[in-house]
Amino acid sequence: MRLIAAILALTLVAIGAGALAGLHLFAAAERVADAKKSATPPPLASSYAGSARLRKLSPIVTNLGAPANNWARVEASMVTESMSDEDAGILAAHISEDIVTYLRSASVTQFEGSRGLQHLRDDLAERANVRSSGKVRELIIETLVIQ
C-alpha cells in the first residue's frame, strides 16, 4: 500500500511540475509573439537618391519576329530622373515603341532560360538609356508572357 501511495504522490508531483513548465513556456511564447507584433520593421533603403521616380509603361502586346504566330505581352516600368509628367509621358511612349520594334525583330529562342531573359532586360535597358539620353536609370520588366 505504501508503494502505491508513493507512486501516486510522485505522479501528482510530476503532473504539477509539467503543468508549471507548460504554463511558463506558454507565457514566454506569448511575450515573444507580442514583441514581434509591436516591433516596427526597418525602413527600406532605396538604391536611388532624391529625385528618382518610378513610372509605369502601358502594357505592350505585339507579335514576335519568328515564328510569326507567337505573341508577347510585356509590362514594364522605368526609373527616371526628375522630369515633368508631360516629358515623362512622351519618353514612355518612345520607349514603348522601341520595345515593340525590338520584340518584332526577336525570336522565341532568344528568350529561353534565365540567360535569355537577362539579355532581353539588358538590351531593353540599353535602348531606353540611349533613347532618353541617360535620363532613364533602369528599365524594370514586371511581366513577360509569350504565347
PDB file of N, CA and C in Angstrom, residues 15-104:
ATOM      1  N   ILE A  15       2.912  15.654 -12.535  1.00  0.00           N
ATOM      2  CA  ILE A  15       1.857  16.379 -13.251  1.00  0.00           C
ATOM      3  C   ILE A  15       1.917  17.865 -12.908  1.00  0.00           C
ATOM      4  N   GLY A  16       2.108  18.187 -11.657  1.00  0.00           N
ATOM      5  CA  GLY A  16       2.201  19.592 -11.241  1.00  0.00           C
ATOM      6  C   GLY A  16       3.408  20.283 -11.855  1.00  0.00           C
ATOM      7  N   ALA A  17       4.562  19.608 -11.852  1.00  0.00           N
ATOM      8  CA  ALA A  17       5.769  20.203 -12.434  1.00  0.00           C
ATOM      9  C   ALA A  17       5.603  20.396 -13.937  1.00  0.00           C
ATOM     10  N   GLY A  18       5.002  19.426 -14.606  1.00  0.00           N
ATOM     11  CA  GLY A  18       4.755  19.550 -16.050  1.00  0.00           C
ATOM     12  C   GLY A  18       3.810  20.692 -16.376  1.00  0.00           C
ATOM     13  N   ALA A  19       2.760  20.837 -15.567  1.00  0.00           N
ATOM     14  CA  ALA A  19       1.815  21.928 -15.783  1.00  0.00           C
ATOM     15  C   ALA A  19       2.484  23.282 -15.578  1.00  0.00           C
ATOM     16  N   LEU A  20       3.300  23.417 -14.546  1.00  0.00           N
ATOM     17  CA  LEU A  20       4.007  24.684 -14.312  1.00  0.00           C
ATOM     18  C   LEU A  20       4.985  24.999 -15.440  1.00  0.00           C
ATOM     19  N   ALA A  21       5.726  23.984 -15.908  1.00  0.00           N
ATOM     20  CA  ALA A  21       6.668  24.206 -17.010  1.00  0.00           C
ATOM     21  C   ALA A  21       5.920  24.600 -18.283  1.00  0.00           C
ATOM     22  N   GLY A  22       4.788  23.949 -18.546  1.00  0.00           N
ATOM     23  CA  GLY A  22       3.982  24.296 -19.719  1.00  0.00           C
ATOM     24  C   GLY A  22       3.458  25.712 -19.668  1.00  0.00           C
ATOM     25  N   LEU A  23       2.958  26.126 -18.530  1.00  0.00           N
ATOM     26  CA  LEU A  23       2.463  27.499 -18.376  1.00  0.00           C
ATOM     27  C   LEU A  23       3.581  28.514 -18.549  1.00  0.00           C
ATOM     28  N   HIS A  24       4.756  28.195 -18.022  1.00  0.00           N
ATOM     29  CA  HIS A  24       5.902  29.096 -18.170  1.00  0.00           C
ATOM     30  C   HIS A  24       6.305  29.218 -19.645  1.00  0.00           C
ATOM     31  N   LEU A  25       6.376  28.111 -20.378  1.00  0.00           N
ATOM     32  CA  LEU A  25       6.722  28.152 -21.795  1.00  0.00           C
ATOM     33  C   LEU A  25       5.657  28.882 -22.614  1.00  0.00           C
ATOM     34  N   PHE A  26       4.390  28.675 -22.269  1.00  0.00           N
ATOM     35  CA  PHE A  26       3.313  29.355 -22.972  1.00  0.00           C
ATOM     36  C   PHE A  26       3.398  30.866 -22.770  1.00  0.00           C
ATOM     37  N   ALA A  27       3.685  31.307 -21.565  1.00  0.00           N
ATOM     38  CA  ALA A  27       3.819  32.744 -21.278  1.00  0.00           C
ATOM     39  C   ALA A  27       5.017  33.335 -22.022  1.00  0.00           C
ATOM     40  N   ALA A  28       6.118  32.585 -22.073  1.00  0.00           N
ATOM     41  CA  ALA A  28       7.304  33.062 -22.794  1.00  0.00           C
ATOM     42  C   ALA A  28       7.010  33.184 -24.288  1.00  0.00           C
ATOM     43  N   ALA A  29       6.284  32.216 -24.848  1.00  0.00           N
ATOM     44  CA  ALA A  29       5.932  32.276 -26.277  1.00  0.00           C
ATOM     45  C   ALA A  29       5.020  33.466 -26.557  1.00  0.00           C
ATOM     46  N   GLU A  30       4.095  33.759 -25.679  1.00  0.00           N
ATOM     47  CA  GLU A  30       3.227  34.925 -25.856  1.00  0.00           C
ATOM     48  C   GLU A  30       4.020  36.220 -25.821  1.00  0.00           C
ATOM     49  N   ARG A  31       4.996  36.319 -24.918  1.00  0.00           N
ATOM     50  CA  ARG A  31       5.825  37.532 -24.842  1.00  0.00           C
ATOM     51  C   ARG A  31       6.611  37.719 -26.137  1.00  0.00           C
ATOM     52  N   VAL A  32       7.164  36.649 -26.678  1.00  0.00           N
ATOM     53  CA  VAL A  32       7.927  36.753 -27.928  1.00  0.00           C
ATOM     54  C   VAL A  32       7.003  37.157 -29.074  1.00  0.00           C
ATOM     55  N   ALA A  33       5.814  36.575 -29.150  1.00  0.00           N
ATOM     56  CA  ALA A  33       4.860  36.921 -30.210  1.00  0.00           C
ATOM     57  C   ALA A  33       4.434  38.379 -30.106  1.00  0.00           C
ATOM     58  N   ASP A  34       4.178  38.860 -28.896  1.00  0.00           N
ATOM     59  CA  ASP A  34       3.802  40.263 -28.712  1.00  0.00           C
ATOM     60  C   ASP A  34       4.947  41.195 -29.096  1.00  0.00           C
ATOM     61  N   ALA A  35       6.170  40.803 -28.774  1.00  0.00           N
ATOM     62  CA  ALA A  35       7.327  41.633 -29.123  1.00  0.00           C
ATOM     63  C   ALA A  35       7.484  41.709 -30.646  1.00  0.00           C
ATOM     64  N   LYS A  36       7.224  40.607 -31.335  1.00  0.00           N
ATOM     65  CA  LYS A  36       7.333  40.617 -32.796  1.00  0.00           C
ATOM     66  C   LYS A  36       6.236  41.451 -33.432  1.00  0.00           C
ATOM     67  N   LYS A  37       5.042  41.449 -32.851  1.00  0.00           N
ATOM     68  CA  LYS A  37       3.950  42.249 -33.385  1.00  0.00           C
ATOM     69  C   LYS A  37       4.223  43.737 -33.238  1.00  0.00           C
ATOM     70  N   SER A  38       4.744  44.127 -32.107  1.00  0.00           N
ATOM     71  CA  SER A  38       4.943  45.554 -31.844  1.00  0.00           C
ATOM     72  C   SER A  38       6.231  46.099 -32.448  1.00  0.00           C
ATOM     73  N   ALA A  39       7.136  45.229 -32.874  1.00  0.00           N
ATOM     74  CA  ALA A  39       8.388  45.697 -33.470  1.00  0.00           C
ATOM     75  C   ALA A  39       8.110  46.276 -34.850  1.00  0.00           C
ATOM     76  N   THR A  40       8.628  47.462 -35.099  1.00  0.00           N
ATOM     77  CA  THR A  40       8.457  48.084 -36.413  1.00  0.00           C
ATOM     78  C   THR A  40       9.575  47.622 -37.326  1.00  0.00           C
ATOM     79  N   PRO A  41       9.243  47.257 -38.565  1.00  0.00           N
ATOM     80  CA  PRO A  41      10.290  46.825 -39.491  1.00  0.00           C
ATOM     81  C   PRO A  41      11.175  48.013 -39.869  1.00  0.00           C
ATOM     82  N   PRO A  42      12.433  47.765 -40.133  1.00  0.00           N
ATOM     83  CA  PRO A  42      13.318  48.864 -40.521  1.00  0.00           C
ATOM     84  C   PRO A  42      12.890  49.428 -41.871  1.00  0.00           C
ATOM     85  N   PRO A  43      13.063  50.717 -42.081  1.00  0.00           N
ATOM     86  CA  PRO A  43      12.666  51.298 -43.363  1.00  0.00           C
ATOM     87  C   PRO A  43      13.531  50.738 -44.488  1.00  0.00           C
ATOM     88  N   LEU A  44      12.893  50.555 -45.644  1.00  0.00           N
ATOM     89  CA  LEU A  44      13.613  50.036 -46.792  1.00  0.00           C
ATOM     90  C   LEU A  44      14.481  51.142 -47.380  1.00  0.00           C
ATOM     91  N   ALA A  45      15.717  50.818 -47.589  1.00  0.00           N
ATOM     92  CA  ALA A  45      16.634  51.795 -48.166  1.00  0.00           C
ATOM     93  C   ALA A  45      16.525  51.742 -49.679  1.00  0.00           C
ATOM     94  N   SER A  46      16.342  52.870 -50.282  1.00  0.00           N
ATOM     95  CA  SER A  46      16.244  52.946 -51.730  1.00  0.00           C
ATOM     96  C   SER A  46      17.630  53.048 -52.329  1.00  0.00           C
ATOM     97  N   SER A  47      17.821  52.371 -53.450  1.00  0.00           N
ATOM     98  CA  SER A  47      19.116  52.465 -54.117  1.00  0.00           C
ATOM     99  C   SER A  47      19.176  53.691 -55.015  1.00  0.00           C
ATOM    100  N   TYR A  48      18.074  54.450 -55.051  1.00  0.00           N
ATOM    101  CA  TYR A  48      18.029  55.651 -55.870  1.00  0.00           C
ATOM    102  C   TYR A  48      17.941  56.861 -54.962  1.00  0.00           C
ATOM    103  N   ALA A  49      18.707  57.866 -55.278  1.00  0.00           N
ATOM    104  CA  ALA A  49      18.748  59.063 -54.444  1.00  0.00           C
ATOM    105  C   ALA A  49      17.735  60.087 -54.933  1.00  0.00           C
ATOM    106  N   GLY A  50      17.226  60.807 -53.992  1.00  0.00           N
ATOM    107  CA  GLY A  50      16.430  62.004 -54.203  1.00  0.00           C
ATOM    108  C   GLY A  50      15.335  62.003 -55.240  1.00  0.00           C
ATOM    109  N   SER A  51      15.622  62.446 -56.429  1.00  0.00           N
ATOM    110  CA  SER A  51      14.590  62.816 -57.381  1.00  0.00           C
ATOM    111  C   SER A  51      14.154  61.681 -58.300  1.00  0.00           C
ATOM    112  N   ALA A  52      14.568  60.469 -58.068  1.00  0.00           N
ATOM    113  CA  ALA A  52      14.201  59.353 -58.942  1.00  0.00           C
ATOM    114  C   ALA A  52      12.723  59.017 -58.775  1.00  0.00           C
ATOM    115  N   ARG A  53      12.055  58.707 -59.894  1.00  0.00           N
ATOM    116  CA  ARG A  53      10.640  58.328 -59.870  1.00  0.00           C
ATOM    117  C   ARG A  53      10.433  57.067 -60.687  1.00  0.00           C
ATOM    118  N   LEU A  54       9.547  56.227 -60.199  1.00  0.00           N
ATOM    119  CA  LEU A  54       9.168  55.017 -60.909  1.00  0.00           C
ATOM    120  C   LEU A  54       7.942  55.341 -61.739  1.00  0.00           C
ATOM    121  N   ARG A  55       8.044  55.127 -63.038  1.00  0.00           N
ATOM    122  CA  ARG A  55       6.934  55.423 -63.940  1.00  0.00           C
ATOM    123  C   ARG A  55       6.572  54.154 -64.702  1.00  0.00           C
ATOM    124  N   LYS A  56       5.309  53.798 -64.632  1.00  0.00           N
ATOM    125  CA  LYS A  56       4.829  52.572 -65.262  1.00  0.00           C
ATOM    126  C   LYS A  56       4.535  52.824 -66.733  1.00  0.00           C
ATOM    127  N   LEU A  57       4.995  51.914 -67.583  1.00  0.00           N
ATOM    128  CA  LEU A  57       4.677  51.970 -69.001  1.00  0.00           C
ATOM    129  C   LEU A  57       3.363  51.223 -69.227  1.00  0.00           C
ATOM    130  N   SER A  58       2.645  51.612 -70.261  1.00  0.00           N
ATOM    131  CA  SER A  58       1.416  50.886 -70.574  1.00  0.00           C
ATOM    132  C   SER A  58       1.791  49.495 -71.104  1.00  0.00           C
ATOM    133  N   PRO A  59       0.933  48.491 -70.886  1.00  0.00           N
ATOM    134  CA  PRO A  59       1.242  47.133 -71.361  1.00  0.00           C
ATOM    135  C   PRO A  59       1.441  47.100 -72.877  1.00  0.00           C
ATOM    136  N   ILE A  60       2.400  46.307 -73.310  1.00  0.00           N
ATOM    137  CA  ILE A  60       2.761  46.217 -74.716  1.00  0.00           C
ATOM    138  C   ILE A  60       2.427  44.812 -75.193  1.00  0.00           C
ATOM    139  N   VAL A  61       1.654  44.719 -76.276  1.00  0.00           N
ATOM    140  CA  VAL A  61       1.314  43.433 -76.883  1.00  0.00           C
ATOM    141  C   VAL A  61       1.702  43.510 -78.347  1.00  0.00           C
ATOM    142  N   THR A  62       2.524  42.564 -78.797  1.00  0.00           N
ATOM    143  CA  THR A  62       2.958  42.542 -80.191  1.00  0.00           C
ATOM    144  C   THR A  62       3.314  41.121 -80.594  1.00  0.00           C
ATOM    145  N   ASN A  63       3.380  40.899 -81.902  1.00  0.00           N
ATOM    146  CA  ASN A  63       3.821  39.596 -82.375  1.00  0.00           C
ATOM    147  C   ASN A  63       5.341  39.583 -82.473  1.00  0.00           C
ATOM    148  N   LEU A  64       5.914  38.387 -82.352  1.00  0.00           N
ATOM    149  CA  LEU A  64       7.365  38.237 -82.419  1.00  0.00           C
ATOM    150  C   LEU A  64       7.799  38.040 -83.866  1.00  0.00           C
ATOM    151  N   GLY A  65       9.088  38.224 -84.099  1.00  0.00           N
ATOM    152  CA  GLY A  65       9.627  38.089 -85.445  1.00  0.00           C
ATOM    153  C   GLY A  65       9.582  36.652 -85.948  1.00  0.00           C
ATOM    154  N   ALA A  66       9.931  35.708 -85.113  1.00  0.00           N
ATOM    155  CA  ALA A  66       9.963  34.308 -85.550  1.00  0.00           C
ATOM    156  C   ALA A  66       9.570  33.419 -84.390  1.00  0.00           C
ATOM    157  N   PRO A  67       8.725  32.513 -84.525  1.00  0.00           N
ATOM    158  CA  PRO A  67       7.702  32.362 -85.560  1.00  0.00           C
ATOM    159  C   PRO A  67       6.649  33.456 -85.428  1.00  0.00           C
ATOM    160  N   ALA A  68       6.058  33.803 -86.545  1.00  0.00           N
ATOM    161  CA  ALA A  68       5.164  34.965 -86.600  1.00  0.00           C
ATOM    162  C   ALA A  68       3.863  34.757 -85.835  1.00  0.00           C
ATOM    163  N   ASN A  69       3.498  33.516 -85.531  1.00  0.00           N
ATOM    164  CA  ASN A  69       2.242  33.294 -84.823  1.00  0.00           C
ATOM    165  C   ASN A  69       2.392  33.386 -83.305  1.00  0.00           C
ATOM    166  N   ASN A  70       3.560  33.692 -82.805  1.00  0.00           N
ATOM    167  CA  ASN A  70       3.777  33.881 -81.367  1.00  0.00           C
ATOM    168  C   ASN A  70       3.605  35.350 -81.009  1.00  0.00           C
ATOM    169  N   TRP A  71       2.993  35.572 -79.841  1.00  0.00           N
ATOM    170  CA  TRP A  71       2.742  36.918 -79.358  1.00  0.00           C
ATOM    171  C   TRP A  71       3.455  37.119 -78.030  1.00  0.00           C
ATOM    172  N   ALA A  72       3.801  38.350 -77.745  1.00  0.00           N
ATOM    173  CA  ALA A  72       4.449  38.690 -76.472  1.00  0.00           C
ATOM    174  C   ALA A  72       3.687  39.837 -75.826  1.00  0.00           C
ATOM    175  N   ARG A  73       3.552  39.736 -74.509  1.00  0.00           N
ATOM    176  CA  ARG A  73       2.954  40.821 -73.717  1.00  0.00           C
ATOM    177  C   ARG A  73       3.959  41.200 -72.649  1.00  0.00           C
ATOM    178  N   VAL A  74       4.308  42.474 -72.597  1.00  0.00           N
ATOM    179  CA  VAL A  74       5.315  42.971 -71.658  1.00  0.00           C
ATOM    180  C   VAL A  74       4.709  44.101 -70.839  1.00  0.00           C
ATOM    181  N   GLU A  75       4.881  44.005 -69.525  1.00  0.00           N
ATOM    182  CA  GLU A  75       4.561  45.115 -68.631  1.00  0.00           C
ATOM    183  C   GLU A  75       5.871  45.546 -67.999  1.00  0.00           C
ATOM    184  N   ALA A  76       6.166  46.831 -68.087  1.00  0.00           N
ATOM    185  CA  ALA A  76       7.450  47.325 -67.598  1.00  0.00           C
ATOM    186  C   ALA A  76       7.275  48.681 -66.926  1.00  0.00           C
ATOM    187  N   SER A  77       8.288  49.049 -66.170  1.00  0.00           N
ATOM    188  CA  SER A  77       8.357  50.362 -65.535  1.00  0.00           C
ATOM    189  C   SER A  77       9.754  50.916 -65.760  1.00  0.00           C
ATOM    190  N   MET A  78       9.870  52.223 -65.653  1.00  0.00           N
ATOM    191  CA  MET A  78      11.181  52.847 -65.807  1.00  0.00           C
ATOM    192  C   MET A  78      11.442  53.755 -64.616  1.00  0.00           C
ATOM    193  N   VAL A  79      12.678  53.788 -64.198  1.00  0.00           N
ATOM    194  CA  VAL A  79      13.115  54.690 -63.139  1.00  0.00           C
ATOM    195  C   VAL A  79      13.799  55.856 -63.825  1.00  0.00           C
ATOM    196  N   THR A  80      13.244  57.062 -63.614  1.00  0.00           N
ATOM    197  CA  THR A  80      13.753  58.239 -64.313  1.00  0.00           C
ATOM    198  C   THR A  80      14.229  59.300 -63.339  1.00  0.00           C
ATOM    199  N   GLU A  81      14.986  60.219 -63.880  1.00  0.00           N
ATOM    200  CA  GLU A  81      15.359  61.425 -63.154  1.00  0.00           C
ATOM    201  C   GLU A  81      14.120  62.300 -63.023  1.00  0.00           C
ATOM    202  N   SER A  82      14.223  63.372 -62.286  1.00  0.00           N
ATOM    203  CA  SER A  82      13.076  64.270 -62.162  1.00  0.00           C
ATOM    204  C   SER A  82      12.830  64.943 -63.507  1.00  0.00           C
ATOM    205  N   MET A  83      11.596  64.829 -63.958  1.00  0.00           N
ATOM    206  CA  MET A  83      11.179  65.469 -65.208  1.00  0.00           C
ATOM    207  C   MET A  83       9.682  65.703 -65.120  1.00  0.00           C
ATOM    208  N   SER A  84       9.192  66.565 -65.959  1.00  0.00           N
ATOM    209  CA  SER A  84       7.761  66.863 -65.929  1.00  0.00           C
ATOM    210  C   SER A  84       6.965  65.648 -66.385  1.00  0.00           C
ATOM    211  N   ASP A  85       5.703  65.610 -66.002  1.00  0.00           N
ATOM    212  CA  ASP A  85       4.860  64.485 -66.374  1.00  0.00           C
ATOM    213  C   ASP A  85       4.664  64.408 -67.883  1.00  0.00           C
ATOM    214  N   GLU A  86       4.612  65.543 -68.526  1.00  0.00           N
ATOM    215  CA  GLU A  86       4.446  65.561 -69.978  1.00  0.00           C
ATOM    216  C   GLU A  86       5.680  64.964 -70.666  1.00  0.00           C
ATOM    217  N   ASP A  87       6.860  65.388 -70.247  1.00  0.00           N
ATOM    218  CA  ASP A  87       8.085  64.839 -70.827  1.00  0.00           C
ATOM    219  C   ASP A  87       8.210  63.347 -70.542  1.00  0.00           C
ATOM    220  N   ALA A  88       7.827  62.940 -69.335  1.00  0.00           N
ATOM    221  CA  ALA A  88       7.894  61.519 -68.979  1.00  0.00           C
ATOM    222  C   ALA A  88       6.923  60.701 -69.816  1.00  0.00           C
ATOM    223  N   GLY A  89       5.736  61.243 -70.096  1.00  0.00           N
ATOM    224  CA  GLY A  89       4.773  60.547 -70.939  1.00  0.00           C
ATOM    225  C   GLY A  89       5.275  60.374 -72.358  1.00  0.00           C
ATOM    226  N   ILE A  90       5.899  61.411 -72.883  1.00  0.00           N
ATOM    227  CA  ILE A  90       6.460  61.331 -74.238  1.00  0.00           C
ATOM    228  C   ILE A  90       7.591  60.321 -74.275  1.00  0.00           C
ATOM    229  N   LEU A  91       8.456  60.363 -73.277  1.00  0.00           N
ATOM    230  CA  LEU A  91       9.572  59.415 -73.209  1.00  0.00           C
ATOM    231  C   LEU A  91       9.065  57.983 -73.066  1.00  0.00           C
ATOM    232  N   ALA A  92       8.030  57.780 -72.259  1.00  0.00           N
ATOM    233  CA  ALA A  92       7.459  56.443 -72.095  1.00  0.00           C
ATOM    234  C   ALA A  92       6.904  55.923 -73.415  1.00  0.00           C
ATOM    235  N   ALA A  93       6.283  56.792 -74.196  1.00  0.00           N
ATOM    236  CA  ALA A  93       5.749  56.373 -75.496  1.00  0.00           C
ATOM    237  C   ALA A  93       6.872  55.971 -76.442  1.00  0.00           C
ATOM    238  N   HIS A  94       7.960  56.734 -76.453  1.00  0.00           N
ATOM    239  CA  HIS A  94       9.097  56.395 -77.324  1.00  0.00           C
ATOM    240  C   HIS A  94       9.749  55.076 -76.894  1.00  0.00           C
ATOM    241  N   ILE A  95       9.873  54.882 -75.606  1.00  0.00           N
ATOM    242  CA  ILE A  95      10.477  53.638 -75.116  1.00  0.00           C
ATOM    243  C   ILE A  95       9.563  52.453 -75.427  1.00  0.00           C
ATOM    244  N   SER A  96       8.262  52.628 -75.313  1.00  0.00           N
ATOM    245  CA  SER A  96       7.324  51.562 -75.677  1.00  0.00           C
ATOM    246  C   SER A  96       7.457  51.204 -77.156  1.00  0.00           C
ATOM    247  N   GLU A  97       7.613  52.222 -78.009  1.00  0.00           N
ATOM    248  CA  GLU A  97       7.832  51.965 -79.438  1.00  0.00           C
ATOM    249  C   GLU A  97       9.119  51.174 -79.665  1.00  0.00           C
ATOM    250  N   ASP A  98      10.167  51.522 -78.944  1.00  0.00           N
ATOM    251  CA  ASP A  98      11.430  50.794 -79.072  1.00  0.00           C
ATOM    252  C   ASP A  98      11.279  49.339 -78.638  1.00  0.00           C
ATOM    253  N   ILE A  99      10.504  49.104 -77.581  1.00  0.00           N
ATOM    254  CA  ILE A  99      10.290  47.733 -77.110  1.00  0.00           C
ATOM    255  C   ILE A  99       9.534  46.933 -78.161  1.00  0.00           C
ATOM    256  N   VAL A 100       8.512  47.545 -78.777  1.00  0.00           N
ATOM    257  CA  VAL A 100       7.753  46.863 -79.835  1.00  0.00           C
ATOM    258  C   VAL A 100       8.673  46.540 -81.005  1.00  0.00           C
ATOM    259  N   THR A 101       9.488  47.482 -81.412  1.00  0.00           N
ATOM    260  CA  THR A 101      10.417  47.263 -82.525  1.00  0.00           C
ATOM    261  C   THR A 101      11.383  46.126 -82.208  1.00  0.00           C
ATOM    262  N   TYR A 102      11.903  46.097 -80.997  1.00  0.00           N
ATOM    263  CA  TYR A 102      12.833  45.042 -80.594  1.00  0.00           C
ATOM    264  C   TYR A 102      12.148  43.677 -80.610  1.00  0.00           C
ATOM    265  N   LEU A 103      10.949  43.601 -80.038  1.00  0.00           N
ATOM    266  CA  LEU A 103      10.246  42.317 -79.964  1.00  0.00           C
ATOM    267  C   LEU A 103       9.842  41.807 -81.341  1.00  0.00           C
ATOM    268  N   ARG A 104       9.508  42.701 -82.249  1.00  0.00           N
ATOM    269  CA  ARG A 104       9.128  42.276 -83.604  1.00  0.00           C
ATOM    270  C   ARG A 104      10.309  41.733 -84.392  1.00  0.00           C
TER     271      ARG A 104
END
